[in-house]
Amino acid sequence: MTDTPATGSRFTLLLLAVAVLATVAGIALSRWLSAPPPLPDNMYTTVFPQGRETETMRLIDHNGQPFTRAQLRGKWTLMFFGFTHCPDVCPTALKLMQKVKRDTPADVPLQVVFVSVDPQRDPPEQLREYVTYFDPEFIGATGKMEDLIPFTHSMGVLFAYNAMGRDDGSYTVDHTAQIMLFDPDGLWRAVFSPPHEAARITRTLEEIRAYVGK
């Protein structure tokens, strides 16, 4: 028995359909395999997939040396803004970042930078004593107000001085408590919002690294 022309045509169309489906499936699989890992998705983290520029970073570190974007390159950086007379929020954040740094694999270059928004009371020597108490490798930095304000405000970091009503002119500083993440290109990659958890930040950092591929 021989195939009729109609039967042969149907068979040819079936082969073509199978070939098209196989091609489409192959393309979809290739895209799925080559796609970057998903970005972290939690209510305490804001991630910038392409990274963002900030206003110019023009600071002085705790050794009195310039601290600019160049000092961020080649490392992942956790950055927190506060002041050394801070009674609770800043020490708590520094202890938490100490744990994140300790729990991050040794082959991942990670540095922690504490930026004082109270340069009047936090000269380099004060910053050095303060940050190295938590970790000898922590970096303290500050700057002139004309440099601090545009840099901090470009990331939504706000601070304000409040008099304490004493004759000696004592004051405290209200400030935001987010931790900023910069990538090894010096781009602003993420904001970690409180309440902070070291394990969550460590895990999210790993997820962002996998997405960026660095």
Short mmCIF file of C-alpha atoms in Angstrom, two decimals:
data_model
loop_
_atom_site.label_atom_id
_atom_site.label_comp_id
_atom_site.label_asym_id
_atom_site.label_seq_id
_atom_site.Cartn_x
_atom_site.Cartn_y
_atom_site.Cartn_z
CA MET A 1 0.00 0.00 0.00
CA THR A 2 1.40 3.42 -0.92
CA ASP A 3 0.82 6.78 0.75
CA THR A 4 -1.59 9.09 -0.97
CA PRO A 5 -0.41 12.67 -1.68
CA ALA A 6 -2.61 13.94 1.18
CA THR A 7 -1.07 11.50 3.63
CA GLY A 8 2.45 12.47 2.57
CA SER A 9 1.65 16.16 2.97
CA ARG A 10 0.29 15.60 6.47
CA PHE A 11 3.42 13.66 7.41
CA THR A 12 5.66 16.44 6.06
CA LEU A 13 3.69 19.08 8.01
CA LEU A 14 4.01 16.99 11.15
CA LEU A 15 7.78 16.78 10.72
CA LEU A 16 7.97 20.53 10.18
CA ALA A 17 5.86 21.18 13.29
CA VAL A 18 8.10 18.92 15.37
CA ALA A 19 11.20 20.68 14.02
CA VAL A 20 9.78 24.11 14.84
CA LEU A 21 8.82 23.05 18.35
CA ALA A 22 12.27 21.57 18.91
CA THR A 23 13.90 24.78 17.72
CA VAL A 24 11.71 26.95 19.94
CA ALA A 25 12.35 24.67 22.92
CA GLY A 26 16.09 24.80 22.25
CA ILE A 27 16.10 28.59 22.13
CA ALA A 28 14.05 28.83 25.32
CA LEU A 29 16.35 26.38 27.10
CA SER A 30 19.43 28.26 25.92
CA ARG A 31 18.05 31.56 27.20
CA TRP A 32 17.07 29.98 30.51
CA LEU A 33 20.51 28.46 30.99
CA SER A 34 22.29 31.69 30.08
CA ALA A 35 20.02 34.00 32.11
CA PRO A 36 21.57 35.52 35.25
CA PRO A 37 20.36 34.30 38.62
CA PRO A 38 17.31 36.15 39.94
CA LEU A 39 17.82 39.26 42.01
CA PRO A 40 17.13 39.11 45.75
CA ASP A 41 13.49 39.72 46.54
CA ASN A 42 12.78 40.79 50.10
CA MET A 43 11.15 43.81 51.69
CA TYR A 44 14.33 44.91 53.44
CA THR A 45 16.54 45.22 50.35
CA THR A 46 16.42 47.56 47.37
CA VAL A 47 18.65 46.38 44.53
CA PHE A 48 19.77 48.41 41.51
CA PRO A 49 20.35 45.84 38.73
CA GLN A 50 22.59 48.10 36.66
CA GLY A 51 24.22 49.90 39.58
CA ARG A 52 23.97 53.64 40.17
CA GLU A 53 26.36 56.55 40.32
CA THR A 54 26.29 58.78 43.37
CA GLU A 55 27.45 62.32 43.79
CA THR A 56 31.21 62.69 44.01
CA MET A 57 32.74 60.92 46.99
CA ARG A 58 35.34 63.28 48.42
CA LEU A 59 36.19 62.09 51.93
CA ILE A 60 39.16 61.69 54.27
CA ASP A 61 39.86 58.32 55.87
CA HIS A 62 40.90 57.66 59.46
CA ASN A 63 44.57 57.92 58.47
CA GLY A 64 44.06 61.38 57.03
CA GLN A 65 44.27 60.13 53.45
CA PRO A 66 41.81 60.92 50.62
CA PHE A 67 38.98 58.43 50.36
CA THR A 68 37.25 58.54 46.98
CA ARG A 69 35.53 56.13 44.61
CA ALA A 70 38.98 54.78 43.74
CA GLN A 71 39.13 53.19 47.20
CA LEU A 72 35.95 51.22 46.42
CA ARG A 73 37.22 49.62 43.25
CA GLY A 74 38.20 45.98 43.42
CA LYS A 75 36.13 45.29 46.54
CA TRP A 76 32.54 44.97 47.66
CA THR A 77 31.81 47.67 50.22
CA LEU A 78 29.29 47.94 53.03
CA MET A 79 28.91 51.60 54.03
CA PHE A 80 27.10 53.00 57.05
CA PHE A 81 26.60 56.64 58.03
CA GLY A 82 26.60 57.78 61.65
CA PHE A 83 28.81 59.39 64.31
CA THR A 84 31.13 58.13 67.02
CA HIS A 85 29.09 59.58 69.90
CA CYS A 86 26.08 57.54 68.75
CA PRO A 87 24.77 55.64 71.79
CA ASP A 88 23.22 52.59 70.15
CA VAL A 89 22.37 52.51 66.42
CA CYS A 90 25.94 52.89 65.17
CA PRO A 91 27.61 50.36 67.50
CA THR A 92 24.87 47.87 66.70
CA ALA A 93 25.33 48.37 62.95
CA LEU A 94 29.11 48.01 63.21
CA LYS A 95 28.83 44.79 65.20
CA LEU A 96 26.39 43.45 62.61
CA MET A 97 28.71 44.35 59.71
CA GLN A 98 31.55 42.73 61.63
CA LYS A 99 29.56 39.48 61.59
CA VAL A 100 28.69 39.85 57.89
CA LYS A 101 32.37 40.33 57.09
CA ARG A 102 33.33 37.32 59.21
CA ASP A 103 30.67 35.12 57.60
CA THR A 104 31.52 36.12 54.04
CA PRO A 105 33.94 33.68 52.28
CA ALA A 106 37.55 34.75 52.59
CA ASP A 107 37.97 34.87 48.81
CA VAL A 108 35.31 37.60 48.53
CA PRO A 109 36.94 41.03 48.91
CA LEU A 110 34.64 42.85 51.33
CA GLN A 111 35.39 46.06 53.18
CA VAL A 112 33.35 48.00 55.74
CA VAL A 113 33.34 51.79 55.72
CA PHE A 114 31.86 53.93 58.50
CA VAL A 115 31.24 57.51 57.35
CA SER A 116 30.82 60.07 60.10
CA VAL A 117 28.30 62.84 59.46
CA ASP A 118 29.70 64.69 62.49
CA PRO A 119 33.11 65.87 61.26
CA GLN A 120 33.38 68.51 63.98
CA ARG A 121 33.68 65.84 66.70
CA ASP A 122 35.05 63.02 64.55
CA PRO A 123 38.52 63.89 63.25
CA PRO A 124 40.59 61.06 61.73
CA GLU A 125 42.22 60.00 65.00
CA GLN A 126 38.83 59.72 66.72
CA LEU A 127 37.45 57.68 63.82
CA ARG A 128 40.47 55.38 63.81
CA GLU A 129 40.09 54.57 67.51
CA TYR A 130 36.36 54.05 67.10
CA VAL A 131 36.13 51.80 64.04
CA THR A 132 39.19 49.66 64.75
CA TYR A 133 37.67 48.73 68.11
CA PHE A 134 35.15 46.68 66.12
CA ASP A 135 37.57 45.38 63.50
CA PRO A 136 41.17 46.39 62.72
CA GLU A 137 40.31 46.40 59.00
CA PHE A 138 37.27 48.68 59.25
CA ILE A 139 37.68 52.07 57.61
CA GLY A 140 36.46 55.33 59.10
CA ALA A 141 35.91 58.36 56.89
CA THR A 142 34.40 61.81 57.01
CA GLY A 143 34.62 65.07 55.11
CA LYS A 144 33.69 68.69 54.89
CA MET A 145 29.99 69.47 54.99
CA GLU A 146 30.06 70.82 51.44
CA ASP A 147 31.26 67.36 50.35
CA LEU A 148 29.24 65.22 52.76
CA ILE A 149 25.83 66.72 52.03
CA PRO A 150 25.64 66.14 48.25
CA PHE A 151 27.16 62.67 48.57
CA THR A 152 24.82 61.49 51.33
CA HIS A 153 21.71 63.14 49.92
CA SER A 154 22.27 61.49 46.53
CA MET A 155 21.56 58.17 48.28
CA GLY A 156 18.73 59.41 50.46
CA VAL A 157 20.91 59.44 53.57
CA LEU A 158 19.68 62.22 55.83
CA PHE A 159 21.02 63.61 59.09
CA ALA A 160 20.22 66.50 61.41
CA TYR A 161 21.84 68.00 64.51
CA ASN A 162 19.74 68.36 67.64
CA ALA A 163 20.77 70.40 70.67
CA MET A 164 20.46 68.58 73.97
CA GLY A 165 19.57 71.73 75.95
CA ARG A 166 22.75 71.74 78.00
CA ASP A 167 24.96 74.69 78.87
CA ASP A 168 27.98 73.00 77.30
CA GLY A 169 26.36 73.04 73.86
CA SER A 170 26.11 69.25 73.61
CA TYR A 171 24.17 67.87 70.69
CA THR A 172 23.22 64.59 69.13
CA VAL A 173 22.74 63.63 65.49
CA ASP A 174 19.67 61.99 64.03
CA HIS A 175 20.51 59.93 60.96
CA THR A 176 19.11 57.23 58.72
CA ALA A 177 20.13 53.67 59.50
CA GLN A 178 20.36 52.04 56.06
CA ILE A 179 23.48 50.13 55.03
CA MET A 180 24.65 50.85 51.49
CA LEU A 181 26.33 48.30 49.21
CA PHE A 182 28.83 49.25 46.51
CA ASP A 183 30.20 46.85 43.92
CA PRO A 184 33.86 46.45 42.86
CA ASP A 185 33.34 49.06 40.13
CA GLY A 186 32.38 51.62 42.74
CA LEU A 187 28.71 51.60 41.74
CA TRP A 188 25.93 51.81 44.30
CA ARG A 189 24.21 48.41 44.11
CA ALA A 190 21.81 48.05 47.01
CA VAL A 191 20.24 49.50 50.13
CA PHE A 192 19.71 47.32 53.20
CA SER A 193 16.95 48.75 55.38
CA PRO A 194 16.39 48.03 59.08
CA PRO A 195 15.71 45.94 60.98
CA HIS A 196 19.03 44.45 59.96
CA GLU A 197 19.92 40.77 60.17
CA ALA A 198 23.46 39.64 59.48
CA ALA A 199 22.41 36.34 57.93
CA ARG A 200 20.01 38.05 55.53
CA ILE A 201 22.60 40.60 54.43
CA THR A 202 25.23 37.89 53.95
CA ARG A 203 22.83 35.81 51.86
CA THR A 204 21.65 38.80 49.83
CA LEU A 205 25.22 39.88 49.15
CA GLU A 206 25.94 36.42 47.74
CA GLU A 207 22.83 36.60 45.54
CA ILE A 208 23.81 40.03 44.22
CA ARG A 209 27.34 38.81 43.53
CA ALA A 210 25.95 35.86 41.57
CA TYR A 211 23.72 38.19 39.55
CA VAL A 212 26.52 40.66 38.81
CA GLY A 213 29.07 37.92 38.22
CA LYS A 214 31.79 39.46 40.40
#
